[in-house]
Coordinates of C-alpha atoms in Angstrom, one line a residue:
Chain A
M1 CA -14.5 34.6 104.4
T2 CA -13.7 38.1 105.6
T3 CA -12.7 39.0 109.1
S4 CA -12.9 42.7 110.2
V5 CA -11.4 44.6 113.0
N6 CA -12.0 48.3 114.0
M7 CA -9.4 50.0 116.1
K8 CA -9.4 53.5 117.8
W9 CA -6.5 55.5 119.1
S10 CA -6.8 56.3 122.8
S11 CA -3.7 58.4 123.6
G12 CA 0.0 57.9 123.6
L13 CA 0.5 54.6 121.8
R14 CA -2.6 53.2 123.3
F15 CA -5.4 51.7 121.1
K16 CA -8.6 49.7 121.5
A17 CA -9.5 47.1 119.0
E18 CA -13.1 46.0 118.5
I19 CA -14.4 42.8 116.7
A20 CA -18.2 42.2 116.9
G21 CA -18.5 43.8 120.3
R22 CA -15.5 42.1 121.7
T23 CA -12.6 44.4 122.6
V24 CA -8.8 44.1 123.3
E25 CA -6.5 46.9 124.2
L26 CA -3.0 47.5 122.9
N27 CA -0.2 49.5 124.1
S28 CA 3.6 49.8 123.5
A29 CA 5.9 48.4 126.2
E30 CA 5.0 50.9 129.0
K31 CA 2.1 51.0 131.6
M32 CA 0.5 48.0 130.1
A33 CA -2.4 47.5 132.6
S34 CA -4.5 44.9 130.7
A35 CA -3.2 45.9 127.2
F36 CA -0.9 43.9 125.0
T37 CA 1.8 44.8 122.5
P38 CA 1.2 44.0 118.8
M39 CA 4.0 41.5 119.0
E40 CA 2.8 39.8 122.0
L41 CA -0.6 39.4 120.3
F42 CA 1.1 38.0 117.4
L43 CA 2.6 35.2 119.5
V44 CA -0.7 34.4 121.0
S45 CA -2.2 34.3 117.6
L46 CA 0.5 31.8 116.4
A47 CA 0.2 29.8 119.6
G48 CA -3.5 29.6 119.5
C49 CA -3.5 28.5 115.8
T50 CA -1.2 25.6 116.2
S51 CA -2.8 24.5 119.5
M52 CA -6.3 24.5 118.1
D53 CA -5.1 22.3 115.2
I54 CA -3.3 19.9 117.5
I55 CA -6.2 19.4 119.8
W56 CA -8.6 18.9 116.9
I57 CA -6.4 16.5 115.1
L58 CA -5.5 14.5 118.3
E59 CA -9.2 14.1 119.2
R60 CA -9.9 12.8 115.7
Q61 CA -7.1 10.3 116.3
R62 CA -9.0 9.3 119.5
Q63 CA -6.2 10.4 121.8
I64 CA -7.2 11.1 125.4
I65 CA -5.8 14.5 126.2
H66 CA -6.5 15.9 129.7
N67 CA -4.3 19.0 129.5
L68 CA -2.4 21.0 126.9
E69 CA 0.0 23.7 128.0
V70 CA 1.9 25.7 125.4
S71 CA 4.8 28.1 125.9
I72 CA 6.0 30.3 123.1
E73 CA 8.9 32.7 123.0
G74 CA 10.0 35.0 120.3
I75 CA 13.4 36.4 120.0
R76 CA 13.6 39.7 118.2
R77 CA 16.2 41.2 115.8
R78 CA 18.3 44.2 117.3
E79 CA 17.8 46.2 114.1
D80 CA 14.5 47.5 112.6
P81 CA 12.2 45.9 111.7
K82 CA 12.6 44.1 114.9
Y83 CA 10.7 41.0 114.0
Y84 CA 11.1 37.5 115.5
E85 CA 14.0 35.8 114.1
T86 CA 13.4 32.7 116.1
I87 CA 10.2 31.5 117.6
N88 CA 10.3 28.5 120.0
L89 CA 7.0 26.8 120.7
E90 CA 6.6 24.0 123.2
F91 CA 3.7 21.8 123.7
I92 CA 3.2 19.9 127.0
L93 CA 0.5 17.2 126.6
S94 CA -0.8 15.1 129.4
G95 CA -3.3 12.4 129.2
L96 CA -3.6 8.6 129.0
N97 CA -1.3 6.6 126.7
I98 CA -0.9 9.4 124.2
R99 CA 0.8 8.0 121.1
E100 CA 4.1 9.9 120.2
N101 CA 3.6 9.3 116.5
A102 CA 0.0 10.8 116.8
V103 CA 1.5 14.0 118.4
E104 CA 4.1 14.1 115.6
K105 CA 1.5 13.7 113.0
A106 CA -0.7 16.4 114.5
I107 CA 2.2 18.9 114.7
G108 CA 3.2 18.0 111.1
L109 CA -0.3 18.7 109.7
S110 CA -0.7 22.0 111.6
K111 CA 2.7 23.1 110.2
D112 CA 2.2 21.8 106.6
K113 CA -1.5 22.0 106.1
Y114 CA -3.7 23.8 108.5
C115 CA -2.1 26.7 110.6
S116 CA -3.1 29.8 108.7
V117 CA -0.7 32.0 110.8
L118 CA 2.3 29.9 110.1
A119 CA 1.5 29.8 106.4
M120 CA 1.7 33.6 106.2
L121 CA 5.3 33.7 107.5
N122 CA 8.3 34.1 105.4
D123 CA 11.7 32.3 105.7
S124 CA 13.4 34.8 107.9
V125 CA 11.4 33.6 110.7
K126 CA 12.5 30.3 112.1
V127 CA 9.9 28.4 114.0
N128 CA 11.0 25.5 116.3
I129 CA 8.3 23.2 117.7
T130 CA 9.0 20.8 120.5
Y131 CA 6.8 18.7 122.7
K132 CA 6.6 16.8 125.8
I133 CA 4.1 14.0 126.6
L134 CA 3.2 13.3 130.2
D135 CA 1.5 9.9 130.7
E136 CA -0.7 10.1 133.6
S137 CA -0.9 6.3 133.8
K138 CA 2.8 6.2 134.7
P139 CA 4.6 7.8 137.6
M140 CA 7.2 9.7 135.5
A141 CA 7.1 11.7 132.4
R142 CA 7.3 9.1 129.5
T143 CA 9.0 11.0 126.8
T144 CA 10.3 14.2 125.4
S145 CA 10.7 14.6 121.8
K146 CA 11.5 17.2 119.2
S147 CA 9.8 18.1 115.9
S148 CA 10.9 20.9 113.6
Chain B
M1 CA 14.9 40.8 123.2
T2 CA 12.6 37.8 124.1
T3 CA 8.8 37.8 124.5
S4 CA 7.2 34.9 126.2
V5 CA 3.6 33.7 126.4
N6 CA 2.0 30.8 128.2
M7 CA -1.3 29.3 127.1
K8 CA -3.6 26.8 128.7
W9 CA -6.2 24.8 127.1
S10 CA -9.7 25.3 128.7
S11 CA -12.0 22.8 126.9
G12 CA -13.3 22.4 123.3
L13 CA -11.1 24.8 121.4
R14 CA -10.9 27.4 124.1
F15 CA -7.5 28.6 125.4
K16 CA -6.3 31.2 127.8
A17 CA -3.1 33.0 127.0
E18 CA -1.1 34.7 129.9
I19 CA 1.8 37.2 129.5
A20 CA 3.1 38.8 132.7
G21 CA -0.1 38.5 134.5
R22 CA -2.3 39.9 131.6
T23 CA -4.6 37.4 129.9
V24 CA -6.5 37.0 126.7
E25 CA -9.0 34.2 125.8
L26 CA -9.2 32.4 122.5
N27 CA -11.7 30.2 120.9
S28 CA -12.7 28.9 117.5
A29 CA -15.6 30.6 115.8
E30 CA -18.3 29.4 118.2
K31 CA -19.6 30.9 121.5
M32 CA -17.0 33.6 121.5
A33 CA -18.0 35.4 124.6
S34 CA -15.0 37.8 125.1
A35 CA -12.6 35.4 123.3
F36 CA -10.9 36.0 120.0
T37 CA -9.9 33.6 117.2
P38 CA -6.1 33.3 116.4
M39 CA -6.8 35.0 113.1
E40 CA -8.7 37.8 114.5
L41 CA -5.7 38.4 116.9
F42 CA -3.5 38.3 114.0
L43 CA -5.3 41.3 112.4
V44 CA -5.3 43.2 115.7
S45 CA -1.5 42.6 115.8
L46 CA -0.9 44.0 112.3
A47 CA -3.3 46.9 112.8
G48 CA -1.7 47.8 116.0
C49 CA 1.9 47.5 114.7
T50 CA 1.4 49.9 111.8
S51 CA -0.7 52.2 113.7
M52 CA 1.8 52.7 116.5
D53 CA 4.5 53.3 113.9
I54 CA 2.2 56.0 112.2
I55 CA 1.2 57.8 115.3
W56 CA 4.9 57.9 116.4
I57 CA 6.2 59.0 113.1
L58 CA 3.6 61.8 112.5
E59 CA 4.2 63.1 116.0
R60 CA 7.9 63.4 115.3
Q61 CA 6.9 65.2 112.1
R62 CA 5.0 67.8 114.4
Q63 CA 1.7 66.8 112.8
I64 CA -1.3 67.5 115.0
I65 CA -3.5 64.4 115.1
H66 CA -6.6 64.4 117.1
N67 CA -8.1 61.0 116.1
L68 CA -6.9 57.9 114.4
E69 CA -9.3 55.2 113.4
V70 CA -8.2 52.0 111.7
S71 CA -10.2 49.5 109.9
I72 CA -8.6 46.2 108.8
E73 CA -10.2 43.3 107.0
G74 CA -8.6 40.0 105.9
I75 CA -9.9 37.8 103.2
R76 CA -9.1 34.2 103.6
R77 CA -8.5 31.4 101.1
R78 CA -11.0 28.9 100.7
E79 CA -8.5 25.9 100.8
D80 CA -6.3 24.9 103.7
P81 CA -4.3 26.6 105.0
K82 CA -7.0 29.5 105.1
Y83 CA -4.6 32.3 105.5
Y84 CA -5.3 35.9 104.5
E85 CA -4.6 36.3 100.7
T86 CA -5.7 39.9 100.9
I87 CA -5.5 42.3 103.9
N88 CA -7.1 45.8 103.5
L89 CA -6.0 48.4 106.1
E90 CA -7.5 51.7 106.1
F91 CA -6.4 54.7 108.3
I92 CA -8.8 57.7 109.0
L93 CA -6.8 60.5 110.4
S94 CA -8.3 63.6 111.7
G95 CA -6.5 66.8 112.9
L96 CA -5.3 70.2 111.9
N97 CA -3.6 70.7 108.6
I98 CA -2.3 67.2 108.4
R99 CA 0.2 67.1 105.5
E100 CA -0.7 64.4 103.0
N101 CA 3.1 63.7 102.3
A102 CA 3.7 63.2 106.0
V103 CA 1.2 60.6 106.1
E104 CA 2.5 59.0 103.0
K105 CA 5.9 59.0 104.5
A106 CA 4.8 57.5 107.8
I107 CA 2.9 54.7 106.1
G108 CA 5.9 54.0 103.9
L109 CA 8.3 54.0 106.8
S110 CA 6.1 51.5 108.8
K111 CA 5.9 49.3 105.7
D112 CA 9.5 49.3 104.8
K113 CA 11.4 49.9 107.9
Y114 CA 9.5 49.6 111.3
C115 CA 6.6 47.3 111.3
S116 CA 7.8 43.9 112.7
V117 CA 4.5 42.1 111.9
L118 CA 4.5 43.1 108.3
A119 CA 8.1 42.1 108.0
M120 CA 7.4 38.6 108.9
L121 CA 4.8 38.1 106.1
N122 CA 5.5 36.3 102.8
D123 CA 4.5 37.3 99.3
S124 CA 1.3 35.2 99.3
V125 CA -0.3 37.8 101.6
K126 CA -1.2 41.0 99.7
V127 CA -1.5 44.1 102.1
N128 CA -3.2 47.1 100.7
I129 CA -3.0 50.3 102.7
T130 CA -5.2 53.3 102.2
Y131 CA -5.8 56.4 104.1
K132 CA -8.3 59.4 104.5
I133 CA -7.4 62.7 106.0
L134 CA -10.1 64.7 107.8
D135 CA -9.1 68.3 108.2
E136 CA -11.0 69.8 111.1
S137 CA -10.2 73.4 110.1
K138 CA -12.4 72.8 107.0
P139 CA -15.9 71.9 106.8
M140 CA -15.4 68.8 104.4
A141 CA -13.1 66.0 104.4
R142 CA -10.0 67.3 102.5
T143 CA -8.6 64.4 100.8
T144 CA -8.7 60.7 100.2
S145 CA -5.6 59.0 99.0
K146 CA -4.1 55.6 98.4
S147 CA -0.8 54.1 99.2
S148 CA 0.2 50.6 98.5

């Protein structure tokens, strides 16, 4: 399976990428308007990849998920190349009676088997994954757990 | 330096990511509308990263670049995780008297020193970079070269 992207330079460090008629704009860190930096889009790509796996796996495990919010932060090296040395990814799941071991299993399968973006990273990038489960059938958040 | 993204699940495998008020939508491969798959955004991220390096370096080398077009294709594995085993990246530069060795040098510096996305990839991802230079002062394309 092949995925193709065409990209054209606009001016400065601005570019417009196009995939099958859909477009996204890129820029460096100044005057962003609706544009993204390449490193921002990398985080979106990684967050999207793991999140789709987790939703797909949890639904197969008949877990009732009402909401999933994801926050991801990447901490860059000071020297070139300024890649992310550490990436912290947190999933906040809410729903009814979500089983903690189902969430652990979904995260584990994404990391070890399904997530194509994670599978391309080398060992100099440390990815920490944590999650919170909010049980809507109870008044307080039920649990906070870690997975790595 | 820290970069942060928040992402929310919409429905199905659709998500909306937000960075400082800017948004991008993701989906799996069906009913894309304006959305992107995570693996598409990964290619955009990689193409953007190298292209910004190349424009920035060539301008410092006082090369006159009128246009830069980039095509990138990623060929995925058949088995899970379906990461890109091969990525082909081609730059088409047009301008006046662009020096081939300046382009080679810019590509080399991006690969070996500056591109943060490339620096995070492991050895199972083979990235091939080629380029074409179109000299606008001459009636025919001047040269096509390869770099790897």
